[in-house]
Amino acid sequence: MPIPLLMNHKPVHPDITVADLVEQYPASVGYLSEKGIRCLRCGEPVWGTLAEAAKEKGFNDSQIRQFTDDLNTLLLG
Amino acid sequence: MINKDQNTIRIVLENLGIKEVNCGLSDGLAWKETTGEIATMISPADGRSIAQVQQATSEDYENTVKMAQEAFKAWRMVPAPKRGELVRLIGNALRNHKEDLGRLVSYEMGKIYQEGLGEVQEMIDIADFAVGQSRQLYGLTMHSERERHRMYEQYHPLGIVGVVTSFNFPVAVWAWNAMLALVAGDVVIWKPSSKVMLSAIAVHNIIKKVLIDNSIPAGVLNLIIAGSKEIGNNFFADKRVPLISFTGSTEVGRKVSRIVGERLGRSLLELGGNNAIIITPSANIDMAIRATVFGAAGTAGQRCTTTRRMIIHVSIYENFRNKLVKAYSQLQIGHPLETSTHIGPLVSKASVSDFEFALRKVQQEGGRILYGGTKLQGDGYESGCYVVPCIAEAEGHYQIVQEETFAPIVYLIKYTSLDEAIEIQNGVPQGLSSSIFTTSILDAETFLSPEGSDCGIANVNIGTSGAEIGGAFGGEKDTGGGRESGSDAWKVYMRRQTNTINYSTKLPLAQGIKFDI
């Protein structure tokens, strides 16, 4: 089910911080975890941007763009 | 009678000096104007906004470090027992605010009120400990091999201690570090978790009067609230900060270790745990059940020392499992300030998503949910952060079991021999806390021996969580290797200097070397 986009929330982009991402879109945690990117550790968002977190797990720019596209589809409906 | 209504919370906030919009920068004596982003603190208990915080910027950080450097020049020369006296007064101020601060911790973070009180008590306990420590910053004396020479070592203050704390202990971890750092003659810059800013502000409001009344210079105890964008890598890379004490995830801890290590600074790392209890055939099952429920479900599974794995002998497995499920069914889940509540909310909706992911994963890997694992909705659960603690059957090698999920999920794993149980217990990347329930002295001593638990904490007939401040707290492997709080943890906050004094009129060289000129 699409997740409603809240007012003042911007679309997901590779340079969004993981902290902002999980606060604005908690459901993104599940999607990214399925891809092997755990956004939360010890209950806290990992530091840095989505792109940085993904690159640490070996994903390239093209794959990261796909993640953001998927997330925006999921979030925007 | 604890009242969760908004009027009570308003009074608590007033008592602690929390305003509608609070400043996120303090030098200990005064709140400073800042220009950073404004953050709104939302309670996971009811989803309501509590108050806002104007965060600090990287420019504020620069000013804070400069002020702390100046403060250190004066503070390091105050005799240690007098520094201890300040800590004693801080401990007393915390005693006077224990109930209010405990309530705020509970409301802002979600742990139940009793645990909020316990957290403030930990602050008081470490203050008491540090007061005594201030007269015991002992170094050794050594006999010199040279005639009329004397050797000894002394411990000097280190400088600025950077303290980065996590949401799950919003105030206690700061105290573990700051109270010892203070008696050691250091100054502190505290960066709290972005989820619990108000608890940190309340602490600084409490200590502000103590610092002013005792003419302590500005910059001895600093608070700087900002996201990792503003204060993160720059903090770790800063050579002016000789020690970084970081409590949080292994992932961020690795980054801290790398950055601080590159400049050959010191880091004190308290990272993730994946803690297990071994239940042997001779265990007192009723005791073990109580320890498991508190360890696994308490604080909604959000302690570093939370019990995440139960390693149970096959002969008693079914009995233990059934009793555990029955005990879980009696847990009251609800508002953390309600006296009847055992389990409060998770800290955020994102944590609920993480909880749900872990449960999907364990089932995909072949595990089975025995109890709980659902998100609660409806009256009283509007924040979206409440879950039913979960018991799952699993095997130790599952990927999800190898990881730490910061939520109330306990995995039940069978074993047939103690060697196998210890192998399972040690067979995870983390090494924080561990426990065995047994009445066999052979089993207990094996567990505590060099071929036993590889964790920093190993208990017998006590659960994995709820450490006392008197012992050194910390763990091995991916837990980071740091030790803080009691025992000799104070030494990391000081630099050791070896002194040799010649009171003769000759200049003999060590090792008998001749170098006549």
Coordinates of C-alpha atoms in Angstrom, one line a residue:
Chain A
M1 CA 0.0 0.0 0.0
P2 CA 1.4 3.4 -0.9
I3 CA 2.7 5.4 2.0
P4 CA 1.1 8.9 2.2
L5 CA 3.6 11.7 1.5
L6 CA 3.4 14.2 4.3
M7 CA 3.4 17.9 3.8
N8 CA 6.9 19.4 3.7
H9 CA 8.4 16.1 2.9
K10 CA 10.6 16.0 -0.2
P11 CA 11.1 13.1 -2.6
V12 CA 13.8 10.7 -1.7
H13 CA 17.1 11.5 -3.3
P14 CA 20.6 9.9 -2.9
D15 CA 21.9 12.7 -0.8
I16 CA 19.2 12.6 1.8
T17 CA 20.6 11.8 5.2
V18 CA 19.6 8.4 6.5
A19 CA 18.4 10.2 9.7
D20 CA 16.0 12.4 7.6
L21 CA 14.9 9.5 5.5
V22 CA 13.9 7.2 8.4
E23 CA 12.2 10.0 10.3
Q24 CA 10.1 11.2 7.3
Y25 CA 9.5 7.7 5.9
P26 CA 9.8 5.0 8.5
A27 CA 8.7 2.4 6.0
S28 CA 11.8 3.0 4.0
V29 CA 13.6 1.0 6.7
G30 CA 11.9 -2.2 5.6
Y31 CA 12.5 -1.7 1.9
L32 CA 16.2 -0.9 2.3
S33 CA 16.8 -3.7 4.8
E34 CA 15.5 -6.1 2.1
K35 CA 18.2 -4.8 -0.1
G36 CA 20.8 -5.3 2.6
I37 CA 21.1 -1.7 3.8
R38 CA 20.2 -1.5 7.4
C39 CA 19.3 2.1 8.2
L40 CA 19.0 1.6 11.9
R41 CA 21.6 0.3 14.2
C42 CA 21.2 0.3 17.9
G43 CA 17.9 2.1 17.2
E44 CA 19.7 5.1 15.7
P45 CA 19.9 6.0 12.0
V46 CA 23.4 5.2 10.6
W47 CA 25.3 8.4 10.0
G48 CA 25.7 9.8 6.5
T49 CA 23.5 9.9 3.4
L50 CA 21.5 7.2 1.7
A51 CA 24.1 7.1 -1.1
E52 CA 27.0 6.6 1.4
A53 CA 25.2 3.9 3.2
A54 CA 24.4 2.1 -0.1
K55 CA 28.0 2.4 -1.4
E56 CA 29.3 0.9 1.9
K57 CA 27.3 -2.1 0.9
G58 CA 28.8 -2.2 -2.6
F59 CA 25.9 -0.7 -4.6
N60 CA 26.8 1.6 -7.5
D61 CA 25.2 4.9 -8.6
S62 CA 22.8 3.2 -11.0
Q63 CA 21.5 0.8 -8.3
I64 CA 21.2 3.7 -5.8
R65 CA 19.1 5.7 -8.4
Q66 CA 16.9 2.6 -8.7
F67 CA 16.4 2.5 -4.9
T68 CA 15.4 6.1 -4.8
D69 CA 13.0 5.6 -7.7
D70 CA 11.5 2.6 -6.0
L71 CA 11.1 4.5 -2.7
N72 CA 9.5 7.4 -4.4
T73 CA 7.0 5.1 -6.2
L74 CA 6.3 3.4 -2.9
L75 CA 6.0 6.7 -1.0
L76 CA 4.2 8.7 -3.6
G77 CA 1.9 5.9 -4.8
Chain B
M1 CA 0.5 8.4 41.7
I2 CA 2.1 8.8 38.3
N3 CA -0.1 10.7 36.0
K4 CA 0.4 10.6 32.3
D5 CA -1.9 13.5 31.5
Q6 CA -0.5 16.5 29.8
N7 CA -0.8 18.7 32.9
T8 CA 1.6 16.5 34.8
I9 CA 4.0 16.5 31.8
R10 CA 3.8 20.3 31.6
I11 CA 4.7 20.6 35.3
V12 CA 7.7 18.2 34.8
L13 CA 8.9 20.3 31.9
E14 CA 8.5 23.5 33.9
N15 CA 10.4 22.0 36.8
L16 CA 13.3 21.0 34.5
G17 CA 13.4 24.4 32.8
I18 CA 12.2 23.1 29.4
K19 CA 10.6 25.8 27.3
E20 CA 8.6 25.6 24.1
V21 CA 11.8 26.4 22.1
N22 CA 15.1 25.5 23.7
C23 CA 18.6 26.4 22.9
G24 CA 20.9 23.5 21.9
L25 CA 24.1 25.0 23.0
S26 CA 25.5 25.4 26.6
D27 CA 28.9 26.1 28.1
G28 CA 27.6 24.9 31.4
L29 CA 26.9 28.3 32.8
A30 CA 24.7 29.8 30.1
W31 CA 22.6 28.9 27.1
K32 CA 24.0 30.3 23.9
E33 CA 22.2 31.7 20.8
T34 CA 22.4 29.3 17.9
T35 CA 21.2 29.4 14.3
G36 CA 20.9 25.7 13.5
E37 CA 17.8 23.8 12.4
I38 CA 14.9 23.6 14.7
A39 CA 14.0 20.1 15.7
T40 CA 10.7 19.0 17.3
M41 CA 10.9 16.3 19.9
I42 CA 8.0 13.9 19.7
S43 CA 7.1 11.4 22.4
P44 CA 6.9 7.8 21.3
A45 CA 4.5 7.3 24.1
D46 CA 1.6 9.3 22.6
G47 CA 3.0 10.9 19.4
R48 CA 2.6 14.4 20.8
S49 CA 5.1 17.2 20.4
I50 CA 6.9 17.9 23.6
A51 CA 9.1 20.9 22.8
Q52 CA 11.5 22.2 20.2
V53 CA 15.2 22.6 20.1
Q54 CA 17.2 25.1 18.1
Q55 CA 20.3 23.1 17.2
A56 CA 23.9 24.2 17.0
T57 CA 26.1 24.6 13.9
S58 CA 29.6 23.7 13.0
E59 CA 30.6 27.3 13.8
D60 CA 29.2 26.8 17.3
Y61 CA 31.3 23.7 17.6
E62 CA 34.5 25.7 16.9
N63 CA 33.6 28.2 19.6
T64 CA 32.7 25.5 22.0
V65 CA 36.1 23.8 21.5
K66 CA 38.0 27.0 22.0
M67 CA 36.1 27.7 25.2
A68 CA 36.7 24.2 26.5
Q69 CA 40.4 24.5 25.8
E70 CA 40.5 27.6 27.9
A71 CA 38.4 26.1 30.7
F72 CA 40.8 23.0 30.7
K73 CA 43.7 25.3 31.6
A74 CA 42.1 26.3 34.8
W75 CA 40.2 23.0 35.6
R76 CA 43.2 20.8 35.4
M77 CA 44.9 22.7 38.2
V78 CA 42.0 22.3 40.6
P79 CA 43.0 19.6 43.1
A80 CA 41.3 16.3 42.3
P81 CA 39.4 16.0 45.6
K82 CA 38.0 19.5 45.1
R83 CA 36.9 18.4 41.6
G84 CA 35.3 15.5 43.4
E85 CA 33.4 17.9 45.6
L86 CA 31.8 19.5 42.6
V87 CA 30.8 16.0 41.4
R88 CA 29.3 15.4 44.9
L89 CA 27.2 18.5 44.5
I90 CA 26.1 17.5 41.0
G91 CA 25.0 14.2 42.4
N92 CA 23.0 15.9 45.1
A93 CA 21.3 18.1 42.5
L94 CA 20.4 15.0 40.5
R95 CA 18.9 13.5 43.7
N96 CA 16.7 16.6 44.0
H97 CA 15.4 16.2 40.5
K98 CA 15.3 12.5 40.3
E99 CA 11.6 12.1 39.8
D100 CA 11.2 14.8 37.3
L101 CA 14.2 13.8 35.2
G102 CA 13.1 10.2 35.4
R103 CA 9.7 11.1 34.1
L104 CA 11.1 13.2 31.2
V105 CA 13.5 10.4 30.2
S106 CA 10.5 8.0 30.3
Y107 CA 8.3 10.3 28.2
E108 CA 10.9 11.4 25.7
M109 CA 12.5 8.0 25.1
G110 CA 9.7 5.5 26.0
K111 CA 11.2 3.4 28.8
I112 CA 8.9 2.9 31.7
Y113 CA 9.0 5.3 34.6
Q114 CA 10.7 2.8 36.9
E115 CA 13.5 2.5 34.4
G116 CA 13.6 6.2 34.0
L117 CA 14.1 6.5 37.8
G118 CA 16.7 3.7 37.6
E119 CA 18.6 5.7 34.9
V120 CA 18.8 8.8 37.0
Q121 CA 19.9 6.6 40.0
E122 CA 22.8 5.4 37.8
M123 CA 23.8 9.0 37.4
I124 CA 23.8 9.5 41.1
D125 CA 25.6 6.2 41.7
I126 CA 28.4 7.1 39.3
A127 CA 28.7 10.6 40.9
D128 CA 29.1 8.9 44.3
F129 CA 31.7 6.5 42.8
A130 CA 33.6 9.4 41.2
V131 CA 33.7 11.4 44.4
G132 CA 35.6 8.5 46.0
Q133 CA 37.7 8.0 42.9
S134 CA 38.8 11.6 43.1
R135 CA 41.0 10.7 46.1
Q136 CA 42.2 7.5 44.4
L137 CA 43.8 8.5 41.1
Y138 CA 46.7 6.3 42.1
G139 CA 49.9 5.7 40.2
L140 CA 52.6 3.1 41.2
T141 CA 56.0 3.8 42.6
M142 CA 58.9 1.7 41.3
H143 CA 62.4 1.0 42.6
S144 CA 65.0 2.5 40.3
E145 CA 68.0 0.4 39.3
R146 CA 70.1 3.5 39.8
E147 CA 71.4 4.7 43.2
R148 CA 69.6 7.7 44.7
H149 CA 67.0 7.7 42.0
R150 CA 63.3 7.5 42.5
M151 CA 60.7 6.4 40.0
Y152 CA 57.0 6.8 40.1
E153 CA 54.1 7.3 37.7
Q154 CA 51.3 9.9 38.0
Y155 CA 48.1 10.4 36.1
H156 CA 47.4 13.8 34.6
P157 CA 44.2 15.3 33.1
L158 CA 43.9 14.5 29.4
G159 CA 42.0 17.5 28.0
I160 CA 38.7 17.7 26.2
V161 CA 36.6 14.5 26.3
G162 CA 34.0 14.2 23.5
V163 CA 31.0 12.2 24.7
V164 CA 28.5 11.0 22.1
T165 CA 25.5 9.2 23.6
S166 CA 22.7 7.1 22.3
F167 CA 18.9 7.5 22.7
N168 CA 18.4 4.4 24.9
F169 CA 20.2 5.9 27.9
P170 CA 19.6 9.6 27.3
V171 CA 21.3 10.8 30.5
A172 CA 23.2 8.0 32.3
V173 CA 25.9 7.3 29.7
W174 CA 26.8 11.0 29.8
A175 CA 27.1 10.7 33.6
W176 CA 29.3 7.6 33.4
N177 CA 31.7 9.6 31.3
A178 CA 31.4 13.1 32.6
M179 CA 31.6 12.3 36.3
L180 CA 34.9 10.4 35.9
A181 CA 36.2 13.0 33.4
L182 CA 35.5 15.8 35.8
V183 CA 37.4 14.2 38.7
A184 CA 40.2 13.4 36.2
G185 CA 40.5 17.1 35.5
D186 CA 39.1 16.9 32.0
V187 CA 36.4 19.1 30.3
V188 CA 33.5 17.6 28.4
I189 CA 31.7 18.3 25.2
W190 CA 28.5 16.3 25.1
K191 CA 26.7 15.5 21.8
P192 CA 23.5 13.7 22.8
S193 CA 21.2 11.6 20.5
S194 CA 19.0 13.6 18.3
K195 CA 16.0 11.6 19.6
V196 CA 16.3 12.7 23.2
M197 CA 17.6 16.3 23.2
L198 CA 15.3 17.5 26.0
S199 CA 16.6 15.1 28.5
A200 CA 20.1 16.4 27.8
I201 CA 18.9 20.0 28.1
A202 CA 17.2 19.2 31.4
V203 CA 20.5 17.7 32.8
H204 CA 22.3 20.9 31.9
N205 CA 19.6 23.0 33.5
I206 CA 20.1 20.9 36.7
I207 CA 23.9 21.3 36.8
K208 CA 24.0 24.9 35.7
K209 CA 23.2 26.2 39.2
V210 CA 25.8 24.0 40.8
L211 CA 28.5 25.2 38.4
I212 CA 27.5 28.9 38.9
D213 CA 27.3 28.6 42.7
N214 CA 30.8 27.1 42.8
S215 CA 32.4 29.6 40.4
I216 CA 33.3 26.9 37.9
P217 CA 34.6 28.4 34.6
A218 CA 32.5 28.3 31.5
G219 CA 33.4 25.5 29.2
V220 CA 34.0 22.7 31.7
L221 CA 30.8 21.0 30.9
N222 CA 29.5 21.7 27.4
L223 CA 26.4 20.6 25.6
I224 CA 26.1 20.8 21.9
I225 CA 23.1 19.5 20.1
A226 CA 23.3 19.0 16.4
G227 CA 22.9 16.3 13.7
S228 CA 25.8 14.4 12.4
K229 CA 25.9 16.7 9.3
E230 CA 27.1 19.5 11.6
I231 CA 28.9 17.6 14.3
G232 CA 30.1 14.2 13.2
N233 CA 33.3 13.4 11.4
N234 CA 34.7 16.9 12.2
F235 CA 34.3 16.1 15.9
F236 CA 36.1 12.7 15.6
A237 CA 38.9 14.2 13.5
D238 CA 39.6 17.1 15.8
K239 CA 43.1 16.8 17.4
R240 CA 42.0 19.1 20.1
V241 CA 39.8 16.4 21.5
P242 CA 42.1 13.7 22.7
L243 CA 39.4 11.2 23.7
I244 CA 36.1 10.4 22.0
S245 CA 33.7 8.3 24.0
F246 CA 31.1 6.9 21.6
T247 CA 28.1 4.8 22.5
G248 CA 26.1 3.6 19.6
S249 CA 26.2 1.2 16.7
T250 CA 29.1 -0.9 15.5
E251 CA 28.7 0.7 12.1
V252 CA 29.2 4.3 13.4
G253 CA 31.7 3.0 15.9
R254 CA 33.9 1.6 13.2
K255 CA 33.9 5.1 11.6
V256 CA 34.8 6.7 14.9
S257 CA 37.6 4.2 15.5
R258 CA 39.0 4.8 12.0
I259 CA 38.9 8.6 12.1
V260 CA 40.2 8.9 15.7
G261 CA 42.8 6.3 15.0
E262 CA 44.1 8.1 12.0
R263 CA 45.1 11.0 14.2
L264 CA 46.2 8.6 16.9
G265 CA 43.7 9.8 19.4
R266 CA 41.9 7.7 21.9
S267 CA 38.4 6.3 21.5
L268 CA 36.2 4.6 24.1
L269 CA 33.7 2.5 22.1
E270 CA 30.5 1.0 23.6
L271 CA 28.8 -0.6 20.6
G272 CA 26.3 -3.3 19.9
G273 CA 25.6 -6.5 21.7
N274 CA 24.0 -9.8 20.9
N275 CA 23.6 -11.1 24.3
A276 CA 22.7 -14.7 25.3
I277 CA 21.6 -16.6 28.3
I278 CA 22.5 -20.3 28.5
I279 CA 20.0 -22.4 30.5
T280 CA 21.4 -25.6 31.7
P281 CA 19.5 -28.7 32.9
S282 CA 20.2 -27.8 36.6
A283 CA 19.0 -24.2 36.3
N284 CA 16.4 -22.7 38.6
I285 CA 13.8 -22.2 35.9
D286 CA 11.7 -19.7 37.7
M287 CA 14.6 -17.4 38.2
A288 CA 15.7 -17.9 34.7
I289 CA 12.3 -17.0 33.3
R290 CA 12.2 -13.8 35.3
A291 CA 15.7 -12.8 34.2
T292 CA 14.8 -13.6 30.6
V293 CA 11.6 -11.5 30.6
F294 CA 13.3 -8.5 32.1
G295 CA 16.4 -8.9 29.9
A296 CA 14.6 -9.5 26.6
A297 CA 11.4 -7.4 26.9
G298 CA 12.4 -4.7 29.3
T299 CA 13.1 -1.3 27.8
A300 CA 11.3 -2.8 24.8
G301 CA 14.5 -4.6 23.9
Q302 CA 16.4 -1.4 23.4
R303 CA 19.3 -1.9 25.8
C304 CA 22.8 -2.7 24.5
T305 CA 22.6 -5.6 27.1
T306 CA 19.2 -6.8 26.1
T307 CA 18.9 -10.6 26.0
R308 CA 18.5 -11.5 22.4
R309 CA 19.3 -15.2 22.4
M310 CA 18.3 -18.0 24.8
I311 CA 20.4 -21.1 24.5
I312 CA 18.4 -23.8 26.2
H313 CA 19.3 -27.4 26.9
V314 CA 17.2 -29.8 24.8
S315 CA 16.0 -31.7 27.9
I316 CA 14.3 -28.7 29.4
Y317 CA 13.5 -26.8 26.2
E318 CA 9.8 -27.4 26.0
N319 CA 9.2 -26.7 29.7
F320 CA 11.2 -23.4 29.5
R321 CA 9.6 -22.3 26.2
N322 CA 6.1 -22.9 27.6
K323 CA 6.8 -21.0 30.8
L324 CA 8.3 -18.1 28.9
V325 CA 5.4 -17.8 26.5
K326 CA 3.1 -17.8 29.6
A327 CA 5.1 -15.1 31.3
Y328 CA 5.1 -12.9 28.1
S329 CA 1.3 -13.2 28.0
Q330 CA 1.2 -11.4 31.3
L331 CA 3.2 -8.4 30.2
Q332 CA 1.3 -5.1 30.2
I333 CA 2.1 -2.9 27.1
G334 CA 1.3 0.7 27.3
H335 CA 2.1 4.3 28.2
P336 CA 5.5 4.3 29.9
L337 CA 4.3 6.6 32.7
E338 CA 1.5 4.3 33.7
T339 CA 2.4 2.4 36.8
S340 CA 1.0 -0.9 35.6
T341 CA 3.0 -0.9 32.3
H342 CA 5.9 -3.3 31.9
I343 CA 6.7 -2.5 28.2
G344 CA 6.6 1.0 26.7
P345 CA 6.9 1.9 23.0
L346 CA 9.8 1.6 20.7
V347 CA 11.6 4.9 20.2
S348 CA 10.3 5.5 16.7
K349 CA 8.2 4.2 13.9
A350 CA 11.3 3.4 12.0
S351 CA 12.3 1.1 14.9
V352 CA 8.9 -0.6 14.4
S353 CA 9.7 -1.1 10.7
D354 CA 13.1 -2.6 11.7
F355 CA 11.3 -5.0 14.2
E356 CA 8.9 -6.1 11.5
F357 CA 11.8 -6.7 9.0
A358 CA 13.6 -8.9 11.5
L359 CA 10.6 -11.0 12.0
R360 CA 10.0 -11.5 8.3
K361 CA 13.7 -12.4 8.0
V362 CA 13.7 -15.0 10.7
Q363 CA 10.7 -16.7 9.2
Q364 CA 12.3 -16.6 5.8
E365 CA 15.4 -18.3 7.2
G366 CA 13.3 -21.1 8.8
G367 CA 12.4 -19.7 12.2
R368 CA 9.0 -19.7 13.8
I369 CA 7.2 -17.0 15.8
L370 CA 6.0 -18.5 19.0
Y371 CA 4.5 -15.3 20.6
G372 CA 3.9 -11.7 19.8
G373 CA 5.6 -9.9 16.9
T374 CA 2.7 -7.6 16.1
K375 CA 2.3 -3.9 16.0
L376 CA -0.3 -2.5 18.3
Q377 CA -3.0 -0.1 17.1
G378 CA -6.0 1.7 18.5
D379 CA -6.6 3.5 21.8
G380 CA -3.4 4.2 23.7
Y381 CA -1.2 3.2 20.8
E382 CA -1.7 6.2 18.5
S383 CA 2.0 7.0 18.3
G384 CA 2.5 3.9 16.1
C385 CA 5.5 2.8 18.2
Y386 CA 4.0 0.0 20.3
V387 CA 4.7 -3.7 19.5
V388 CA 4.1 -7.0 21.3
P389 CA 7.4 -8.4 22.3
C390 CA 8.3 -11.5 20.3
I391 CA 9.6 -15.0 21.1
A392 CA 10.9 -16.8 18.1
E393 CA 12.5 -20.3 17.6
A394 CA 15.6 -20.0 15.5
E395 CA 19.1 -21.4 14.9
G396 CA 22.2 -19.6 15.9
H397 CA 23.6 -19.4 12.4
Y398 CA 20.7 -17.5 10.9
Q399 CA 21.9 -14.2 9.5
I400 CA 19.2 -12.2 11.4
V401 CA 20.2 -14.0 14.6
Q402 CA 23.8 -12.9 14.1
E403 CA 22.7 -9.3 13.9
E404 CA 21.5 -7.0 16.7
T405 CA 17.9 -5.8 16.1
F406 CA 17.2 -3.1 18.6
A407 CA 13.7 -4.4 19.5
P408 CA 12.1 -6.9 21.8
I409 CA 12.8 -10.1 19.9
V410 CA 14.3 -13.1 21.7
Y411 CA 15.4 -16.1 19.8
L412 CA 15.2 -19.6 21.4
I413 CA 18.0 -22.0 20.4
K414 CA 18.5 -25.6 21.5
Y415 CA 21.7 -27.2 22.6
T416 CA 22.9 -30.6 23.7
S417 CA 26.3 -30.1 25.4
L418 CA 27.8 -27.2 27.2
D419 CA 30.6 -26.9 24.7
E420 CA 28.0 -26.5 22.0
A421 CA 26.1 -23.9 24.0
I422 CA 29.3 -21.8 24.6
E423 CA 30.1 -22.2 20.9
I424 CA 26.7 -20.8 20.0
Q425 CA 27.0 -18.1 22.6
N426 CA 30.4 -16.9 21.3
G427 CA 29.5 -17.5 17.6
V428 CA 28.3 -14.0 16.9
P429 CA 30.3 -10.9 15.9
Q430 CA 29.4 -9.0 19.1
G431 CA 30.8 -9.6 22.6
L432 CA 29.1 -7.5 25.2
S433 CA 27.1 -9.4 27.8
S434 CA 26.4 -13.1 28.6
S435 CA 24.9 -15.2 31.3
I436 CA 24.5 -18.8 32.4
F437 CA 21.7 -20.1 34.7
T438 CA 23.0 -23.2 36.4
T439 CA 23.4 -24.8 39.8
S440 CA 26.4 -26.8 38.6
I441 CA 29.7 -25.3 39.7
L442 CA 31.4 -27.1 36.9
D443 CA 29.2 -25.5 34.3
A444 CA 29.4 -22.1 35.9
E445 CA 33.2 -22.2 36.2
T446 CA 33.6 -23.5 32.7
F447 CA 31.5 -20.6 31.4
L448 CA 33.7 -18.1 33.2
S449 CA 37.0 -19.7 32.2
P450 CA 39.2 -18.8 29.3
E451 CA 37.3 -21.5 27.2
G452 CA 34.0 -20.0 28.3
S453 CA 32.2 -16.7 27.4
D454 CA 34.2 -14.3 25.2
C455 CA 32.1 -11.3 26.3
G456 CA 33.1 -8.3 28.4
I457 CA 30.4 -9.2 30.9
A458 CA 29.7 -12.8 32.0
N459 CA 27.2 -13.5 34.7
V460 CA 26.0 -16.6 36.6
N461 CA 22.4 -16.8 37.7
I462 CA 21.8 -13.1 36.7
G463 CA 20.5 -11.9 33.4
T464 CA 22.5 -10.0 30.8
S465 CA 21.2 -6.5 31.4
G466 CA 21.2 -4.2 34.4
A467 CA 24.9 -3.8 35.2
E468 CA 26.0 -2.0 38.3
I469 CA 28.2 1.1 38.0
G470 CA 30.9 -0.4 40.2
G471 CA 32.2 -2.8 37.5
A472 CA 33.8 -1.8 34.2
F473 CA 31.2 -1.8 31.5
G474 CA 31.9 -2.8 27.9
G475 CA 32.6 -5.7 25.6
E476 CA 34.8 -7.3 23.1
K477 CA 34.9 -7.9 19.3
D478 CA 32.3 -5.8 17.5
T479 CA 31.2 -4.3 20.8
G480 CA 34.4 -2.1 20.5
G481 CA 36.6 -3.1 23.5
G482 CA 35.9 0.0 25.6
R483 CA 35.3 0.0 29.3
E484 CA 33.6 2.8 31.2
S485 CA 32.0 3.4 34.6
G486 CA 33.6 1.5 37.5
S487 CA 36.7 -0.5 38.3
D488 CA 39.7 1.2 36.7
A489 CA 37.8 2.8 33.8
W490 CA 38.9 6.2 35.0
K491 CA 42.4 5.6 33.6
V492 CA 41.2 6.2 30.0
Y493 CA 40.3 9.8 30.9
M494 CA 43.9 10.5 32.1
R495 CA 47.4 10.4 30.6
R496 CA 50.0 8.5 32.5
Q497 CA 53.4 10.0 33.1
T498 CA 56.5 8.1 34.3
N499 CA 58.8 10.3 36.4
T500 CA 62.4 9.5 37.4
I501 CA 64.1 11.8 39.9
N502 CA 67.8 11.8 40.5
Y503 CA 68.7 13.1 44.0
S504 CA 72.4 12.2 43.7
T505 CA 75.3 14.3 42.3
K506 CA 76.1 11.7 39.7
L507 CA 74.5 10.9 36.4
P508 CA 74.4 7.1 36.0
L509 CA 72.7 5.9 32.8
A510 CA 70.2 3.1 32.7
Q511 CA 71.4 -0.4 31.8
G512 CA 74.9 0.6 33.0
I513 CA 75.7 2.3 29.7
K514 CA 79.0 4.2 29.8
F515 CA 79.1 7.6 28.0
D516 CA 81.9 9.5 29.5
I517 CA 82.8 12.9 28.0

